mmCIF file of N, CA and C in Angstrom:
data_model
loop_
_atom_site.group_PDB
_atom_site.id
_atom_site.type_symbol
_atom_site.label_atom_id
_atom_site.label_comp_id
_atom_site.label_asym_id
_atom_site.label_seq_id
_atom_site.Cartn_x
_atom_site.Cartn_y
_atom_site.Cartn_z
ATOM 1 N N MET A 28 128.010 91.202 104.323
ATOM 2 C CA MET A 28 126.930 92.650 105.565
ATOM 3 C C MET A 28 126.639 93.877 104.088
ATOM 4 N N ARG A 29 125.104 93.779 104.965
ATOM 5 C CA ARG A 29 124.760 95.112 105.265
ATOM 6 C C ARG A 29 125.110 96.689 105.893
ATOM 7 N N THR A 30 125.815 97.031 105.206
ATOM 8 C CA THR A 30 126.375 97.963 105.856
ATOM 9 C C THR A 30 125.048 99.215 106.218
ATOM 10 N N THR A 31 125.042 100.015 107.689
ATOM 11 C CA THR A 31 123.909 101.096 108.262
ATOM 12 C C THR A 31 124.514 102.209 108.297
ATOM 13 N N LYS A 32 124.012 103.305 107.427
ATOM 14 C CA LYS A 32 124.151 104.708 107.644
ATOM 15 C C LYS A 32 123.525 105.191 108.761
ATOM 16 N N THR A 33 124.340 105.960 109.320
ATOM 17 C CA THR A 33 123.396 106.234 110.303
ATOM 18 C C THR A 33 122.216 107.970 109.983
ATOM 19 N N ILE A 34 121.384 108.169 110.534
ATOM 20 C CA ILE A 34 120.343 108.701 110.152
ATOM 21 C C ILE A 34 119.953 110.410 111.029
ATOM 22 N N SER A 35 120.361 111.491 110.897
ATOM 23 C CA SER A 35 119.746 112.506 111.922
ATOM 24 C C SER A 35 118.497 111.797 112.929
ATOM 25 N N PRO A 36 119.089 112.058 113.785
ATOM 26 C CA PRO A 36 117.800 112.358 115.365
ATOM 27 C C PRO A 36 116.366 112.751 114.496
ATOM 28 N N GLU A 37 116.030 113.971 113.898
ATOM 29 C CA GLU A 37 115.464 114.701 113.089
ATOM 30 C C GLU A 37 113.969 113.370 112.040
ATOM 31 N N THR A 38 115.734 112.821 111.499
ATOM 32 C CA THR A 38 114.649 111.147 110.600
ATOM 33 C C THR A 38 114.728 110.393 110.861
ATOM 34 N N ALA A 39 115.235 110.284 112.113
ATOM 35 C CA ALA A 39 114.534 108.429 112.744
ATOM 36 C C ALA A 39 113.431 109.178 113.702
ATOM 37 N N ARG A 40 112.113 110.660 113.872
ATOM 38 C CA ARG A 40 111.151 110.645 115.117
ATOM 39 C C ARG A 40 110.446 110.430 113.341
ATOM 40 N N ALA A 41 111.508 111.346 113.047
ATOM 41 C CA ALA A 41 109.671 110.947 110.963
ATOM 42 C C ALA A 41 109.952 110.097 111.128
ATOM 43 N N ALA A 42 110.762 108.994 111.018
ATOM 44 C CA ALA A 42 110.323 107.580 110.610
ATOM 45 C C ALA A 42 109.867 106.784 111.768
ATOM 46 N N GLY A 43 110.151 106.832 112.326
ATOM 47 C CA GLY A 43 109.554 106.389 113.920
ATOM 48 C C GLY A 43 108.175 107.195 113.157
ATOM 49 N N ASP A 44 107.150 108.113 113.787
ATOM 50 C CA ASP A 44 106.009 108.859 113.666
ATOM 51 C C ASP A 44 105.569 107.716 112.322
ATOM 52 N N LEU A 45 106.096 108.255 110.854
ATOM 53 C CA LEU A 45 105.996 107.593 110.260
ATOM 54 C C LEU A 45 105.045 105.591 110.501
ATOM 55 N N ARG A 46 105.717 104.944 110.791
ATOM 56 C CA ARG A 46 105.397 103.924 111.366
ATOM 57 C C ARG A 46 104.702 103.586 111.889
ATOM 58 N N LEU A 47 104.960 104.537 113.025
ATOM 59 C CA LEU A 47 103.063 104.236 113.895
ATOM 60 C C LEU A 47 102.351 104.275 113.100
ATOM 61 N N SER A 48 102.079 105.714 112.913
ATOM 62 C CA SER A 48 101.133 106.026 112.158
ATOM 63 C C SER A 48 100.420 105.422 110.407
ATOM 64 N N VAL A 49 100.841 104.446 109.804
ATOM 65 C CA VAL A 49 100.890 104.031 108.500
ATOM 66 C C VAL A 49 100.208 102.720 109.258
ATOM 67 N N GLY A 50 100.996 101.954 110.781
ATOM 68 C CA GLY A 50 100.884 101.135 111.271
ATOM 69 C C GLY A 50 99.196 101.109 111.673
ATOM 70 N N ARG A 51 99.342 101.753 112.399
ATOM 71 C CA ARG A 51 96.870 102.168 112.826
ATOM 72 C C ARG A 51 97.000 102.242 111.204
ATOM 73 N N ILE A 52 96.384 103.172 110.354
ATOM 74 C CA ILE A 52 96.355 102.995 109.706
ATOM 75 C C ILE A 52 95.938 101.789 108.376
ATOM 76 N N ALA A 53 96.363 100.708 108.905
ATOM 77 C CA ALA A 53 96.091 99.338 107.997
ATOM 78 C C ALA A 53 95.598 98.395 108.834
ATOM 79 N N ARG A 54 96.102 98.795 110.891
ATOM 80 C CA ARG A 54 95.615 98.200 111.523
ATOM 81 C C ARG A 54 93.968 98.289 111.769
ATOM 82 N N ARG A 55 93.670 99.189 111.710
ATOM 83 C CA ARG A 55 91.932 99.461 111.140
ATOM 84 C C ARG A 55 91.607 99.494 109.938
ATOM 85 N N LEU A 56 92.029 99.033 109.016
ATOM 86 C CA LEU A 56 91.460 99.036 107.909
ATOM 87 C C LEU A 56 91.400 97.693 108.379
ATOM 88 N N ARG A 57 92.015 96.500 108.369
ATOM 89 C CA ARG A 57 92.126 95.188 108.115
ATOM 90 C C ARG A 57 90.811 95.118 109.723
ATOM 91 N N GLN A 58 90.767 95.379 111.510
ATOM 92 C CA GLN A 58 90.486 95.396 111.715
ATOM 93 C C GLN A 58 88.862 95.737 111.252
ATOM 94 N N SER A 59 88.199 97.033 110.367
ATOM 95 C CA SER A 59 87.194 96.888 109.741
ATOM 96 C C SER A 59 86.664 95.829 108.693
ATOM 97 N N HIS A 60 87.262 94.717 108.205
ATOM 98 C CA HIS A 60 86.750 94.751 106.842
ATOM 99 C C HIS A 60 85.979 93.284 107.586
ATOM 100 N N THR A 61 85.040 93.498 106.239
ATOM 101 C CA THR A 61 83.263 92.547 107.081
ATOM 102 C C THR A 61 83.812 91.328 105.565
ATOM 103 N N SER A 62 84.117 92.510 104.406
ATOM 104 C CA SER A 62 84.519 91.035 103.081
ATOM 105 C C SER A 62 84.899 89.893 102.359
ATOM 106 N N GLY A 63 84.858 88.780 102.684
ATOM 107 C CA GLY A 63 85.553 87.797 102.567
ATOM 108 C C GLY A 63 85.635 87.235 104.305
ATOM 109 N N ASP A 64 85.969 88.147 104.983
ATOM 110 C CA ASP A 64 86.527 87.563 106.551
ATOM 111 C C ASP A 64 87.886 86.348 106.322
ATOM 112 N N LEU A 65 88.579 87.572 105.096
ATOM 113 C CA LEU A 65 90.236 86.799 105.600
ATOM 114 C C LEU A 65 90.639 87.003 106.347
ATOM 115 N N SER A 66 91.992 85.803 106.790
ATOM 116 C CA SER A 66 92.840 86.389 107.728
ATOM 117 C C SER A 66 94.047 87.789 107.483
ATOM 118 N N MET A 67 95.397 87.842 107.584
ATOM 119 C CA MET A 67 95.517 88.892 107.650
ATOM 120 C C MET A 67 96.688 87.764 105.585
ATOM 121 N N SER A 68 96.949 86.666 106.257
ATOM 122 C CA SER A 68 97.818 86.478 104.991
ATOM 123 C C SER A 68 97.319 85.583 104.690
ATOM 124 N N GLU A 69 95.562 85.238 104.167
ATOM 125 C CA GLU A 69 95.011 85.192 103.966
ATOM 126 C C GLU A 69 94.340 85.648 101.899
ATOM 127 N N SER A 70 94.753 86.532 103.018
ATOM 128 C CA SER A 70 94.801 88.447 102.091
ATOM 129 C C SER A 70 95.828 89.402 100.980
ATOM 130 N N SER A 71 96.567 88.389 101.889
ATOM 131 C CA SER A 71 97.903 89.080 101.348
ATOM 132 C C SER A 71 98.244 88.012 100.601
ATOM 133 N N VAL A 72 97.621 86.492 100.306
ATOM 134 C CA VAL A 72 97.679 85.694 99.431
ATOM 135 C C VAL A 72 97.208 86.191 98.060
ATOM 136 N N LEU A 73 96.095 86.340 98.807
ATOM 137 C CA LEU A 73 95.373 86.414 97.075
ATOM 138 C C LEU A 73 95.931 87.530 96.519
ATOM 139 N N SER A 74 96.515 88.398 97.413
ATOM 140 C CA SER A 74 96.253 90.175 96.788
ATOM 141 C C SER A 74 97.856 89.694 96.073
ATOM 142 N N ARG A 75 98.915 88.997 96.518
ATOM 143 C CA ARG A 75 99.941 88.481 95.015
ATOM 144 C C ARG A 75 99.241 87.535 94.699
ATOM 145 N N LEU A 76 99.141 86.670 94.327
ATOM 146 C CA LEU A 76 98.155 85.896 93.371
ATOM 147 C C LEU A 76 97.265 87.035 92.422
ATOM 148 N N ASP A 77 96.314 87.392 92.713
ATOM 149 C CA ASP A 77 96.072 88.478 91.976
ATOM 150 C C ASP A 77 96.816 89.633 90.746
ATOM 151 N N ARG A 78 98.257 89.907 91.987
ATOM 152 C CA ARG A 78 99.108 91.259 91.292
ATOM 153 C C ARG A 78 99.721 90.495 90.529
ATOM 154 N N GLU A 79 100.333 89.172 90.916
ATOM 155 C CA GLU A 79 101.604 88.700 90.174
ATOM 156 C C GLU A 79 101.373 87.886 88.744
ATOM 157 N N GLY A 80 99.471 87.210 88.650
ATOM 158 C CA GLY A 80 99.961 85.619 89.052
ATOM 159 C C GLY A 80 99.843 84.307 89.777
ATOM 160 N N LEU A 81 99.632 83.350 88.495
ATOM 161 C CA LEU A 81 100.053 82.500 89.150
ATOM 162 C C LEU A 81 102.059 82.202 90.193
ATOM 163 N N ALA A 82 101.514 81.205 91.300
ATOM 164 C CA ALA A 82 102.818 80.469 91.373
ATOM 165 C C ALA A 82 102.453 79.628 92.731
ATOM 166 N N THR A 83 103.747 78.995 92.514
ATOM 167 C CA THR A 83 103.433 77.474 92.681
ATOM 168 C C THR A 83 103.828 77.873 94.682
ATOM 169 N N PRO A 84 103.218 77.323 95.673
ATOM 170 C CA PRO A 84 103.293 77.221 97.140
ATOM 171 C C PRO A 84 104.685 77.105 97.182
ATOM 172 N N GLY A 85 105.650 77.207 97.134
ATOM 173 C CA GLY A 85 106.826 77.980 97.395
ATOM 174 C C GLY A 85 107.476 78.993 97.053
ATOM 175 N N LYS A 86 106.644 79.237 95.874
ATOM 176 C CA LYS A 86 107.396 80.843 95.698
ATOM 177 C C LYS A 86 106.684 81.370 96.537
ATOM 178 N N LEU A 87 104.832 81.498 97.186
ATOM 179 C CA LEU A 87 104.280 82.034 97.541
ATOM 180 C C LEU A 87 104.839 82.586 98.861
ATOM 181 N N ALA A 88 105.224 80.898 99.336
ATOM 182 C CA ALA A 88 105.959 80.958 101.284
ATOM 183 C C ALA A 88 107.039 81.592 101.123
ATOM 184 N N ASP A 89 107.761 81.767 98.982
ATOM 185 C CA ASP A 89 109.277 83.458 99.647
ATOM 186 C C ASP A 89 108.785 84.266 99.624
ATOM 187 N N CYS A 90 107.856 84.826 99.284
ATOM 188 C CA CYS A 90 107.549 86.382 98.279
ATOM 189 C C CYS A 90 106.983 86.128 100.033
ATOM 190 N N GLU A 91 106.334 85.744 100.893
ATOM 191 C CA GLU A 91 105.446 85.982 101.865
ATOM 192 C C GLU A 91 106.062 85.881 103.087
ATOM 193 N N ARG A 92 107.501 85.343 103.322
ATOM 194 C CA ARG A 92 108.429 84.744 103.862
ATOM 195 C C ARG A 92 108.019 84.220 105.645
ATOM 196 N N VAL A 93 106.780 82.730 105.025
ATOM 197 C CA VAL A 93 106.796 81.996 105.998
ATOM 198 C C VAL A 93 107.492 81.050 105.409
ATOM 199 N N ARG A 94 106.996 80.103 106.350
ATOM 200 C CA ARG A 94 107.514 79.078 106.071
ATOM 201 C C ARG A 94 106.363 77.513 105.313
ATOM 202 N N PRO A 95 106.588 76.393 104.009
ATOM 203 C CA PRO A 95 105.764 76.040 103.605
ATOM 204 C C PRO A 95 105.197 75.606 104.397
ATOM 205 N N GLN A 96 105.447 75.113 105.006
ATOM 206 C CA GLN A 96 103.579 74.732 105.646
ATOM 207 C C GLN A 96 102.795 75.600 106.765
ATOM 208 N N ALA A 97 103.316 76.412 106.762
ATOM 209 C CA ALA A 97 102.058 77.429 106.757
ATOM 210 C C ALA A 97 101.525 77.926 105.802
ATOM 211 N N MET A 98 102.160 78.168 104.809
ATOM 212 C CA MET A 98 101.957 78.344 103.686
ATOM 213 C C MET A 98 100.378 77.122 102.967
ATOM 214 N N GLY A 99 101.296 76.036 103.003
ATOM 215 C CA GLY A 99 100.247 75.456 102.873
ATOM 216 C C GLY A 99 99.042 75.366 103.774
ATOM 217 N N VAL A 100 98.610 75.509 104.847
ATOM 218 C CA VAL A 100 97.605 75.950 105.865
ATOM 219 C C VAL A 100 96.674 76.796 105.434
ATOM 220 N N THR A 101 97.393 77.941 104.187
ATOM 221 C CA THR A 101 96.509 78.997 104.372
ATOM 222 C C THR A 101 96.428 78.627 102.861
ATOM 223 N N LEU A 102 97.167 78.302 102.147
ATOM 224 C CA LEU A 102 96.337 77.851 101.041
ATOM 225 C C LEU A 102 95.368 76.562 100.569
ATOM 226 N N ALA A 103 94.681 75.920 101.088
ATOM 227 C CA ALA A 103 94.224 74.715 101.579
ATOM 228 C C ALA A 103 92.851 75.281 102.405
ATOM 229 N N ALA A 104 93.003 76.234 103.593
ATOM 230 C CA ALA A 104 91.696 77.505 104.034
ATOM 231 C C ALA A 104 91.224 77.911 102.374
ATOM 232 N N LEU A 105 92.191 78.618 101.714
ATOM 233 C CA LEU A 105 91.761 79.372 101.066
ATOM 234 C C LEU A 105 90.939 78.879 99.606
ATOM 235 N N GLU A 106 91.551 77.514 99.278
ATOM 236 C CA GLU A 106 90.816 76.732 98.487
ATOM 237 C C GLU A 106 89.619 76.155 99.036
ATOM 238 N N GLN A 107 89.920 75.443 99.900
ATOM 239 C CA GLN A 107 88.535 74.982 100.495
ATOM 240 C C GLN A 107 87.562 75.508 100.499
ATOM 241 N N ARG A 108 87.786 77.078 100.470
ATOM 242 C CA ARG A 108 86.345 78.434 99.667
ATOM 243 C C ARG A 108 86.462 78.409 98.538
ATOM 244 N N GLY A 109 86.560 78.038 97.975
ATOM 245 C CA GLY A 109 86.277 78.552 96.329
ATOM 246 C C GLY A 109 87.121 79.531 95.874
ATOM 247 N N LEU A 110 88.235 80.047 96.677
ATOM 248 C CA LEU A 110 89.526 81.430 96.505
ATOM 249 C C LEU A 110 90.357 81.689 95.946
ATOM 250 N N VAL A 111 90.558 79.865 95.700
ATOM 251 C CA VAL A 111 92.044 79.769 94.625
ATOM 252 C C VAL A 111 91.852 78.190 94.026
ATOM 253 N N ARG A 112 92.947 78.512 93.121
ATOM 254 C CA ARG A 112 92.718 77.062 92.619
ATOM 255 C C ARG A 112 93.761 76.431 92.290
ATOM 256 N N ARG A 113 94.001 75.015 92.262
ATOM 257 C CA ARG A 113 95.349 74.319 92.225
ATOM 258 C C ARG A 113 95.715 73.728 90.955
ATOM 259 N N SER A 114 96.812 73.581 90.090
ATOM 260 C CA SER A 114 96.567 73.288 89.059
ATOM 261 C C SER A 114 98.095 72.246 88.534
ATOM 262 N N PRO A 115 97.868 72.266 88.202
ATOM 263 C CA PRO A 115 99.214 71.234 87.377
ATOM 264 C C PRO A 115 100.096 71.861 86.323
ATOM 265 N N ASP A 116 101.672 72.445 86.685
ATOM 266 C CA ASP A 116 102.454 73.160 86.706
ATOM 267 C C ASP A 116 103.206 73.135 85.057
ATOM 268 N N ALA A 117 102.394 73.590 83.724
ATOM 269 C CA ALA A 117 102.062 73.727 82.713
ATOM 270 C C ALA A 117 103.862 73.387 82.283
ATOM 271 N N GLU A 118 104.133 73.841 82.934
ATOM 272 C CA GLU A 118 106.378 73.279 82.520
ATOM 273 C C GLU A 118 106.558 72.207 83.242
ATOM 274 N N ASP A 119 105.654 72.183 84.222
ATOM 275 C CA ASP A 119 106.547 70.509 84.917
ATOM 276 C C ASP A 119 105.415 70.109 85.998
ATOM 277 N N GLY A 120 105.234 68.640 85.338
ATOM 278 C CA GLY A 120 103.622 68.808 85.747
ATOM 279 C C GLY A 120 103.632 67.903 86.220
ATOM 280 N N ARG A 121 104.944 67.886 87.273
ATOM 281 C CA ARG A 121 105.378 67.037 89.520
ATOM 282 C C ARG A 121 104.732 68.153 89.464
ATOM 283 N N ARG A 122 104.510 69.907 89.191
ATOM 284 C CA ARG A 122 104.566 70.974 90.832
ATOM 285 C C ARG A 122 103.201 71.776 90.526
ATOM 286 N N VAL A 123 102.847 72.650 90.844
ATOM 287 C CA VAL A 123 101.593 72.305 91.108
ATOM 288 C C VAL A 123 101.165 74.570 91.420
ATOM 289 N N VAL A 124 100.629 74.664 90.250
ATOM 290 C CA VAL A 124 100.550 75.645 90.635
ATOM 291 C C VAL A 124 99.699 76.542 91.969
ATOM 292 N N MET A 125 99.563 77.707 91.490
ATOM 293 C CA MET A 125 97.829 78.491 92.901
ATOM 294 C C MET A 125 97.343 79.597 91.242
ATOM 295 N N THR A 126 96.384 79.882 91.294
ATOM 296 C CA THR A 126 94.961 81.312 90.658
ATOM 297 C C THR A 126 94.419 81.797 91.797
ATOM 298 N N VAL A 127 94.004 82.888 91.481
ATOM 299 C CA VAL A 127 93.322 83.197 92.418
ATOM 300 C C VAL A 127 91.682 83.353 91.154
ATOM 301 N N THR A 128 90.472 82.215 92.553
ATOM 302 C CA THR A 128 89.502 81.773 91.242
ATOM 303 C C THR A 128 88.768 84.002 91.059
ATOM 304 N N GLU A 129 87.779 83.283 89.920
ATOM 305 C CA GLU A 129 86.948 84.271 89.586
ATOM 306 C C GLU A 129 85.633 84.978 91.621
ATOM 307 N N GLU A 130 85.720 83.911 92.428
ATOM 308 C CA GLU A 130 85.400 83.849 93.479
ATOM 309 C C GLU A 130 86.143 85.331 94.074
ATOM 310 N N GLY A 131 87.351 84.579 94.438
ATOM 311 C CA GLY A 131 88.556 85.240 95.542
ATOM 312 C C GLY A 131 88.600 86.803 94.583
ATOM 313 N N LEU A 132 88.834 86.489 93.660
ATOM 314 C CA LEU A 132 88.588 88.442 92.627
ATOM 315 C C LEU A 132 88.284 89.160 93.037
ATOM 316 N N ALA A 133 86.652 88.214 93.322
ATOM 317 C CA ALA A 133 85.232 89.387 93.400
ATOM 318 C C ALA A 133 85.359 89.674 95.484
ATOM 319 N N VAL A 134 86.294 88.344 95.954
ATOM 320 C CA VAL A 134 86.189 88.713 97.016
ATOM 321 C C VAL A 134 86.844 90.881 97.620
ATOM 322 N N LEU A 135 88.495 90.193 96.684
ATOM 323 C CA LEU A 135 89.565 91.518 97.023
ATOM 324 C C LEU A 135 88.587 92.321 96.699
ATOM 325 N N ARG A 136 87.405 92.487 95.010
ATOM 326 C CA ARG A 136 86.829 93.967 94.808
ATOM 327 C C ARG A 136 86.531 94.821 96.442
ATOM 328 N N ASP A 137 85.652 93.052 96.606
ATOM 329 C CA ASP A 137 84.318 94.170 97.528
ATOM 330 C C ASP A 137 85.124 93.988 99.287
ATOM 331 N N ARG A 138 86.492 93.948 99.588
ATOM 332 C CA ARG A 138 87.813 94.473 100.343
ATOM 333 C C ARG A 138 88.170 95.995 100.240
ATOM 334 N N ARG A 139 87.891 95.830 98.963
ATOM 335 C CA ARG A 139 89.192 97.847 98.229
ATOM 336 C C ARG A 139 88.493 98.208 98.514
ATOM 337 N N LEU A 140 87.132 97.973 97.530
ATOM 338 C CA LEU A 140 86.400 99.416 97.801
ATOM 339 C C LEU A 140 85.241 99.307 99.082
ATOM 340 N N GLU A 141 85.844 99.001 100.295
ATOM 341 C CA GLU A 141 85.012 98.621 100.972
ATOM 342 C C GLU A 141 86.064 99.449 102.042
ATOM 343 N N SER A 142 87.777 99.788 102.265
ATOM 344 C CA SER A 142 88.772 100.198 102.518
ATOM 345 C C SER A 142 88.561 101.718 101.362
ATOM 346 N N VAL A 143 88.574 101.561 100.412
ATOM 347 C CA VAL A 143 88.562 103.210 99.937
ATOM 348 C C VAL A 143 87.278 103.999 100.430
ATOM 349 N N GLN A 144 85.961 103.246 100.483
ATOM 350 C CA GLN A 144 85.800 103.542 100.565
ATOM 351 C C GLN A 144 85.386 104.304 102.395
ATOM 352 N N LYS A 145 85.763 103.148 103.202
ATOM 353 C CA LYS A 145 86.086 104.384 105.020
ATOM 354 C C LYS A 145 86.762 104.636 104.667
ATOM 355 N N LEU A 146 88.263 104.951 104.025
ATOM 356 C CA LEU A 146 89.255 105.743 103.972
ATOM 357 C C LEU A 146 88.267 106.782 103.746
ATOM 358 N N GLY A 147 88.033 106.589 102.326
ATOM 359 C CA GLY A 147 86.923 108.239 101.833
ATOM 360 C C GLY A 147 86.244 108.498 102.299
ATOM 361 N N ARG A 148 85.525 107.801 103.717
ATOM 362 C CA ARG A 148 84.498 109.042 104.322
ATOM 363 C C ARG A 148 85.839 109.422 105.731
ATOM 364 N N ALA A 149 86.465 108.706 105.688
ATOM 365 C CA ALA A 149 86.813 109.203 106.300
ATOM 366 C C ALA A 149 88.011 110.898 106.861
ATOM 367 N N MET A 150 88.426 110.686 105.318
ATOM 368 C CA MET A 150 88.876 112.431 104.637
ATOM 369 C C MET A 150 87.948 113.088 105.187
ATOM 370 N N GLU A 151 87.100 112.778 103.987
ATOM 371 C CA GLU A 151 86.431 113.873 103.749
ATOM 372 C C GLU A 151 85.098 114.219 105.425
ATOM 373 N N ASP A 152 85.032 113.782 106.244
ATOM 374 C CA ASP A 152 84.561 114.058 107.888
ATOM 375 C C ASP A 152 85.698 115.125 108.607
ATOM 376 N N GLU A 153 87.047 114.284 108.806
ATOM 377 C CA GLU A 153 88.451 114.787 109.163
ATOM 378 C C GLU A 153 88.785 116.705 108.361
ATOM 379 N N PHE A 154 88.493 116.673 106.998
ATOM 380 C CA PHE A 154 90.237 117.521 106.533
ATOM 381 C C PHE A 154 89.404 118.524 105.197
ATOM 382 N N THR A 155 89.921 119.251 105.633
ATOM 383 C CA THR A 155 89.693 120.022 104.584
ATOM 384 C C THR A 155 89.522 119.618 103.266
ATOM 385 N N ALA A 156 88.879 120.278 101.980
ATOM 386 C CA ALA A 156 89.593 119.853 101.032
ATOM 387 C C ALA A 156 91.639 120.822 100.763
ATOM 388 N N ALA A 157 91.752 121.647 101.267
ATOM 389 C CA ALA A 157 92.900 122.032 101.168
ATOM 390 C C ALA A 157 93.695 120.695 101.607
ATOM 391 N N GLU A 158 93.579 120.511 103.145
ATOM 392 C CA GLU A 158 94.539 118.936 103.514
ATOM 393 C C GLU A 158 94.249 117.549 102.490
ATOM 394 N N ARG A 159 93.556 117.656 102.133
ATOM 395 C CA ARG A 159 92.744 116.037 101.746
ATOM 396 C C ARG A 159 94.051 116.929 100.244
ATOM 397 N N ARG A 160 94.046 117.774 99.090
ATOM 398 C CA ARG A 160 95.435 118.008 98.985
ATOM 399 C C ARG A 160 96.206 117.575 98.948
ATOM 400 N N LYS A 161 96.828 118.313 99.998
ATOM 401 C CA LYS A 161 98.376 117.885 100.713
ATOM 402 C C LYS A 161 98.460 116.517 100.764
ATOM 403 N N LEU A 162 97.151 115.774 101.496
ATOM 404 C CA LEU A 162 97.548 114.112 101.654
ATOM 405 C C LEU A 162 97.924 113.501 100.185
ATOM 406 N N ALA A 163 97.261 114.328 99.248
ATOM 407 C CA ALA A 163 97.167 113.289 98.112
ATOM 408 C C ALA A 163 98.808 114.144 96.823
ATOM 409 N N ALA A 164 99.114 114.835 97.755
ATOM 410 C CA ALA A 164 100.293 115.425 96.905
ATOM 411 C C ALA A 164 101.530 114.910 97.624
ATOM 412 N N VAL A 165 101.624 113.727 98.708
ATOM 413 C CA VAL A 165 102.377 112.931 99.754
ATOM 414 C C VAL A 165 102.451 111.567 98.659
ATOM 415 N N LEU A 166 101.038 110.927 98.235
ATOM 416 C CA LEU A 166 101.557 110.193 98.459
ATOM 417 C C LEU A 166 102.549 109.130 97.236
ATOM 418 N N PRO A 167 102.732 109.766 96.252
ATOM 419 C CA PRO A 167 104.445 110.041 95.114
ATOM 420 C C PRO A 167 105.275 109.009 96.205
ATOM 421 N N LEU A 168 104.948 110.060 96.841
ATOM 422 C CA LEU A 168 106.534 110.030 98.231
ATOM 423 C C LEU A 168 106.456 108.563 98.633
ATOM 424 N N LEU A 169 105.283 108.700 99.420
ATOM 425 C CA LEU A 169 105.596 106.985 100.194
ATOM 426 C C LEU A 169 105.245 106.344 99.004
ATOM 427 N N ASP A 170 104.514 106.473 97.970
ATOM 428 C CA ASP A 170 104.771 105.420 96.784
ATOM 429 C C ASP A 170 106.201 104.923 96.668
ATOM 430 N N ARG A 171 106.945 105.645 96.196
ATOM 431 C CA ARG A 171 108.427 105.858 96.539
ATOM 432 C C ARG A 171 109.389 105.332 97.607
ATOM 433 N N LEU A 172 108.964 105.414 98.977
ATOM 434 C CA LEU A 172 109.523 105.466 100.186
ATOM 435 C C LEU A 172 108.962 103.359 99.630
ATOM 436 N N ALA A 173 108.024 103.225 100.265
ATOM 437 C CA ALA A 173 107.415 101.625 99.443
ATOM 438 C C ALA A 173 108.553 100.931 98.721
ATOM 439 N N GLU A 174 108.876 101.911 97.562
ATOM 440 C CA GLU A 174 109.827 100.835 96.540
ATOM 441 C C GLU A 174 111.109 100.327 97.212
ATOM 442 N N ARG A 175 111.205 101.129 97.905
ATOM 443 C CA ARG A 175 112.899 101.347 98.768
ATOM 444 C C ARG A 175 112.854 100.400 100.433
ATOM 445 N N LEU A 176 112.047 100.174 100.152
ATOM 446 C CA LEU A 176 112.608 99.408 101.471
ATOM 447 C C LEU A 176 112.362 98.015 100.801
#
């Protein structure tokens, strides 16, 4: 059983504000994508395959915290569009593994570039150089926080 440590009201407020801000940023970036026209789950699976390499559909379902049937639907849609490839597992020919294709990698690159450009334009339009440096200085802390979750 997991024990919960009580946090201060100040930390709770900051955590709530951070959750809302990060959620709004992520939502707006997802809504603005035109490259590849992927669903959230499709984009997540492609990104995971790019980062971690080949994986079985079952492992992907576990990592994405979805039922195997839902992952099957996601993978079928990606495969139909030529963004992932299904092949026999080299260690166990009865299983299949999924890999991202060159076309899938191109879609990911386009989406990432689109996100970076959108964020960069907003930062340059809305923040002073000093504010952009402050924001950049916080990024290692946010990465560390993400690793702890």
